[in-house]
Amino acid sequence: MAKTRAQKEEVVAKVEKLLKDAASSVFVHFRGIDVAQETNVRKGFRADNLGYTVVKKSLIRRALDTLGHDHAGTPLEGEVAIAYNMTETNDPTMVARRVHAYSKELGADKFMILGGLFEGKIMNSVGMQEIATIPPLPVLQAMFAQVINSPRSRFAVVLSQVAETKN
């Protein structure tokens, strides 16, 4: 059954709110996924407090236009879903990483990143793929701590070797 204009406007308003409120959103192209795989994807997103919804491309374009985003560089082709952060989180890259993981699991021809919104800016597929490969925030913090601690530990090793040669 076709949707009325009022129903479409309601969906566009929901998509606008979703895109505006989420720290990041990823446009996902899916094709050839069976019901069991789709159910696993949705369960996985829910487990991570992420949202996943299928929306008509024309309604996504309307919402992007209303929000003032130029989506010409992000082709929305085929079946399109939006994956997004449902809660405020310190890690805005989580949704892109999760979509990237499902892309590897299901195959890039079945589940792939088309683009998305990251920190209020529209990104193409290449940009969102780069964001998807950024390690999680705790890993980045540990890497930073290691870099800060590295000179001290090297200095301590040098001092201990000097002390051994003096004895």
mmCIF file of C-alpha atoms in Angstrom:
data_model
loop_
_atom_site.group_PDB
_atom_site.id
_atom_site.type_symbol
_atom_site.label_atom_id
_atom_site.label_comp_id
_atom_site.label_asym_id
_atom_site.label_seq_id
_atom_site.Cartn_x
_atom_site.Cartn_y
_atom_site.Cartn_z
ATOM 1 C CA MET A 1 0.000 0.000 0.000
ATOM 2 C CA ALA A 2 1.371 3.408 -0.960
ATOM 3 C CA LYS A 3 2.061 5.925 1.768
ATOM 4 C CA THR A 4 0.178 9.174 1.879
ATOM 5 C CA ARG A 5 1.944 12.511 1.751
ATOM 6 C CA ALA A 6 1.381 13.006 5.476
ATOM 7 C CA GLN A 7 2.924 9.612 6.259
ATOM 8 C CA LYS A 8 5.949 10.431 4.105
ATOM 9 C CA GLU A 9 6.352 13.802 5.822
ATOM 10 C CA GLU A 10 6.245 12.020 9.186
ATOM 11 C CA VAL A 11 8.961 9.590 8.067
ATOM 12 C CA VAL A 12 11.096 12.473 6.740
ATOM 13 C CA ALA A 13 10.732 14.269 10.089
ATOM 14 C CA LYS A 14 11.852 11.119 11.944
ATOM 15 C CA VAL A 15 14.852 10.678 9.619
ATOM 16 C CA GLU A 16 15.779 14.360 10.051
ATOM 17 C CA LYS A 17 15.690 13.983 13.842
ATOM 18 C CA LEU A 18 17.684 10.756 13.643
ATOM 19 C CA LEU A 19 20.376 12.303 11.429
ATOM 20 C CA LYS A 20 20.549 15.506 13.472
ATOM 21 C CA ASP A 21 20.682 13.866 16.913
ATOM 22 C CA ALA A 22 23.032 10.955 16.158
ATOM 23 C CA ALA A 23 26.777 11.496 16.624
ATOM 24 C CA SER A 24 27.282 9.580 13.404
ATOM 25 C CA SER A 25 25.108 7.808 10.869
ATOM 26 C CA VAL A 26 26.113 5.391 8.146
ATOM 27 C CA PHE A 27 24.219 4.795 4.908
ATOM 28 C CA VAL A 28 24.331 1.062 4.228
ATOM 29 C CA HIS A 29 23.674 -0.736 0.957
ATOM 30 C CA PHE A 30 22.395 -4.269 1.456
ATOM 31 C CA ARG A 31 21.482 -6.856 -1.156
ATOM 32 C CA GLY A 32 20.970 -10.606 -1.147
ATOM 33 C CA ILE A 33 20.806 -10.939 2.618
ATOM 34 C CA ASP A 34 18.434 -13.596 3.905
ATOM 35 C CA VAL A 35 16.117 -13.100 6.873
ATOM 36 C CA ALA A 36 18.400 -14.897 9.341
ATOM 37 C CA GLN A 37 21.360 -12.685 8.425
ATOM 38 C CA GLU A 38 19.228 -9.527 8.632
ATOM 39 C CA THR A 39 17.930 -10.613 12.049
ATOM 40 C CA ASN A 40 21.499 -11.182 13.293
ATOM 41 C CA VAL A 41 22.533 -7.747 12.019
ATOM 42 C CA ARG A 42 19.623 -6.059 13.816
ATOM 43 C CA LYS A 43 20.300 -8.005 17.051
ATOM 44 C CA GLY A 44 23.967 -7.050 16.909
ATOM 45 C CA PHE A 45 23.145 -3.379 16.465
ATOM 46 C CA ARG A 46 20.626 -3.479 19.317
ATOM 47 C CA ALA A 47 23.175 -5.181 21.592
ATOM 48 C CA ASP A 48 25.589 -2.282 20.992
ATOM 49 C CA ASN A 49 22.837 0.366 21.504
ATOM 50 C CA LEU A 50 22.941 1.218 17.813
ATOM 51 C CA GLY A 51 19.950 1.724 15.558
ATOM 52 C CA TYR A 52 19.350 0.261 12.127
ATOM 53 C CA THR A 53 16.415 1.211 9.963
ATOM 54 C CA VAL A 54 15.492 0.861 6.304
ATOM 55 C CA VAL A 55 14.192 4.037 4.664
ATOM 56 C CA LYS A 56 13.321 4.935 1.089
ATOM 57 C CA LYS A 57 16.168 6.730 -0.676
ATOM 58 C CA SER A 58 13.949 9.614 -1.761
ATOM 59 C CA LEU A 59 12.935 10.257 1.854
ATOM 60 C CA ILE A 60 16.575 10.162 2.988
ATOM 61 C CA ARG A 61 17.435 12.696 0.277
ATOM 62 C CA ARG A 62 14.589 14.966 1.403
ATOM 63 C CA ALA A 63 15.789 14.808 5.006
ATOM 64 C CA LEU A 64 19.369 15.598 3.943
ATOM 65 C CA ASP A 65 18.151 18.526 1.834
ATOM 66 C CA THR A 66 16.117 19.876 4.739
ATOM 67 C CA LEU A 67 19.165 19.646 7.016
ATOM 68 C CA GLY A 68 21.221 21.527 4.404
ATOM 69 C CA HIS A 69 23.582 18.728 3.384
ATOM 70 C CA ASP A 70 24.825 18.373 -0.184
ATOM 71 C CA HIS A 71 24.453 14.646 -0.827
ATOM 72 C CA ALA A 72 25.551 14.715 -4.480
ATOM 73 C CA GLY A 73 28.861 12.992 -3.613
ATOM 74 C CA THR A 74 27.081 10.192 -1.756
ATOM 75 C CA PRO A 75 25.189 8.064 -4.255
ATOM 76 C CA LEU A 76 22.288 6.298 -2.579
ATOM 77 C CA GLU A 77 21.753 3.302 -4.834
ATOM 78 C CA GLY A 78 20.004 -0.014 -4.326
ATOM 79 C CA GLU A 79 18.447 -0.930 -1.008
ATOM 80 C CA VAL A 80 19.513 1.561 1.642
ATOM 81 C CA ALA A 81 19.416 1.460 5.429
ATOM 82 C CA ILE A 82 20.681 3.891 8.025
ATOM 83 C CA ALA A 83 22.790 2.679 10.949
ATOM 84 C CA TYR A 84 23.155 5.219 13.746
ATOM 85 C CA ASN A 85 24.115 5.786 17.389
ATOM 86 C CA MET A 86 20.972 5.647 19.531
ATOM 87 C CA THR A 87 22.602 6.945 22.700
ATOM 88 C CA GLU A 88 25.172 9.621 23.441
ATOM 89 C CA THR A 89 28.540 7.898 23.435
ATOM 90 C CA ASN A 90 32.168 8.907 23.660
ATOM 91 C CA ASP A 91 32.948 6.844 20.565
ATOM 92 C CA PRO A 92 31.263 8.261 17.444
ATOM 93 C CA THR A 93 33.181 5.800 15.240
ATOM 94 C CA MET A 94 31.442 2.764 16.748
ATOM 95 C CA VAL A 95 28.587 2.605 14.244
ATOM 96 C CA ALA A 96 30.954 2.787 11.254
ATOM 97 C CA ARG A 97 33.169 0.080 12.774
ATOM 98 C CA ARG A 98 30.153 -2.165 13.353
ATOM 99 C CA VAL A 99 28.918 -1.756 9.770
ATOM 100 C CA HIS A 100 32.448 -2.425 8.515
ATOM 101 C CA ALA A 101 32.597 -5.629 10.591
ATOM 102 C CA TYR A 102 29.284 -6.825 9.148
ATOM 103 C CA SER A 103 30.557 -5.970 5.679
ATOM 104 C CA LYS A 104 33.519 -8.287 6.229
ATOM 105 C CA GLU A 105 31.283 -10.984 7.729
ATOM 106 C CA LEU A 106 28.543 -10.940 5.070
ATOM 107 C CA GLY A 107 30.668 -9.879 2.109
ATOM 108 C CA ALA A 108 31.195 -6.444 0.589
ATOM 109 C CA ASP A 109 28.842 -7.256 -2.281
ATOM 110 C CA LYS A 110 25.967 -7.891 0.176
ATOM 111 C CA PHE A 111 26.559 -5.253 2.861
ATOM 112 C CA MET A 112 28.582 -2.106 2.220
ATOM 113 C CA ILE A 113 29.028 1.478 3.363
ATOM 114 C CA LEU A 114 27.666 4.067 0.914
ATOM 115 C CA GLY A 115 28.559 7.095 3.013
ATOM 116 C CA GLY A 116 27.171 8.822 6.050
ATOM 117 C CA LEU A 117 27.158 11.731 8.431
ATOM 118 C CA PHE A 118 30.023 12.142 10.867
ATOM 119 C CA GLU A 119 30.037 15.009 13.355
ATOM 120 C CA GLY A 120 27.498 16.930 11.268
ATOM 121 C CA LYS A 121 29.353 16.606 7.957
ATOM 122 C CA ILE A 122 28.361 14.369 5.084
ATOM 123 C CA MET A 123 31.010 11.839 4.104
ATOM 124 C CA ASN A 124 31.384 9.648 1.039
ATOM 125 C CA SER A 125 32.046 5.926 1.173
ATOM 126 C CA VAL A 126 35.845 6.287 1.254
ATOM 127 C CA GLY A 127 35.703 8.734 4.156
ATOM 128 C CA MET A 128 33.375 6.518 6.161
ATOM 129 C CA GLN A 129 35.583 3.473 5.460
ATOM 130 C CA GLU A 130 38.546 5.389 6.906
ATOM 131 C CA ILE A 131 36.497 6.292 9.981
ATOM 132 C CA ALA A 132 35.468 2.628 10.310
ATOM 133 C CA THR A 133 39.111 1.561 10.590
ATOM 134 C CA ILE A 134 39.889 3.903 13.508
ATOM 135 C CA PRO A 135 40.431 1.823 16.669
ATOM 136 C CA PRO A 136 37.962 2.170 19.557
ATOM 137 C CA LEU A 137 38.498 5.019 22.011
ATOM 138 C CA PRO A 138 39.937 2.867 24.854
ATOM 139 C CA VAL A 139 42.513 1.428 22.432
ATOM 140 C CA LEU A 140 43.460 4.915 21.250
ATOM 141 C CA GLN A 141 43.829 6.046 24.864
ATOM 142 C CA ALA A 142 46.072 3.062 25.625
ATOM 143 C CA MET A 143 48.183 3.794 22.546
ATOM 144 C CA PHE A 144 48.546 7.419 23.650
ATOM 145 C CA ALA A 145 49.567 6.360 27.164
ATOM 146 C CA GLN A 146 52.157 4.010 25.676
ATOM 147 C CA VAL A 147 53.618 6.800 23.538
ATOM 148 C CA ILE A 148 53.826 9.110 26.554
ATOM 149 C CA ASN A 149 55.392 6.409 28.747
ATOM 150 C CA SER A 150 57.851 5.153 26.109
ATOM 151 C CA PRO A 151 60.630 7.761 26.613
ATOM 152 C CA ARG A 152 60.591 7.212 30.385
ATOM 153 C CA SER A 153 60.863 3.458 30.066
ATOM 154 C CA ARG A 154 63.677 3.760 27.519
ATOM 155 C CA PHE A 155 65.523 6.174 29.816
ATOM 156 C CA ALA A 156 65.139 3.710 32.706
ATOM 157 C CA VAL A 157 66.577 0.893 30.539
ATOM 158 C CA VAL A 158 69.554 3.054 29.558
ATOM 159 C CA LEU A 159 70.215 4.003 33.193
ATOM 160 C CA SER A 160 70.063 0.363 34.308
ATOM 161 C CA GLN A 161 72.538 -0.643 31.566
ATOM 162 C CA VAL A 162 74.880 2.179 32.559
ATOM 163 C CA ALA A 163 74.661 1.046 36.183
ATOM 164 C CA GLU A 164 75.497 -2.541 35.150
ATOM 165 C CA THR A 165 78.590 -1.433 33.203
ATOM 166 C CA LYS A 166 79.844 0.673 36.187
ATOM 167 C CA ASN A 167 79.619 -2.298 38.567
#
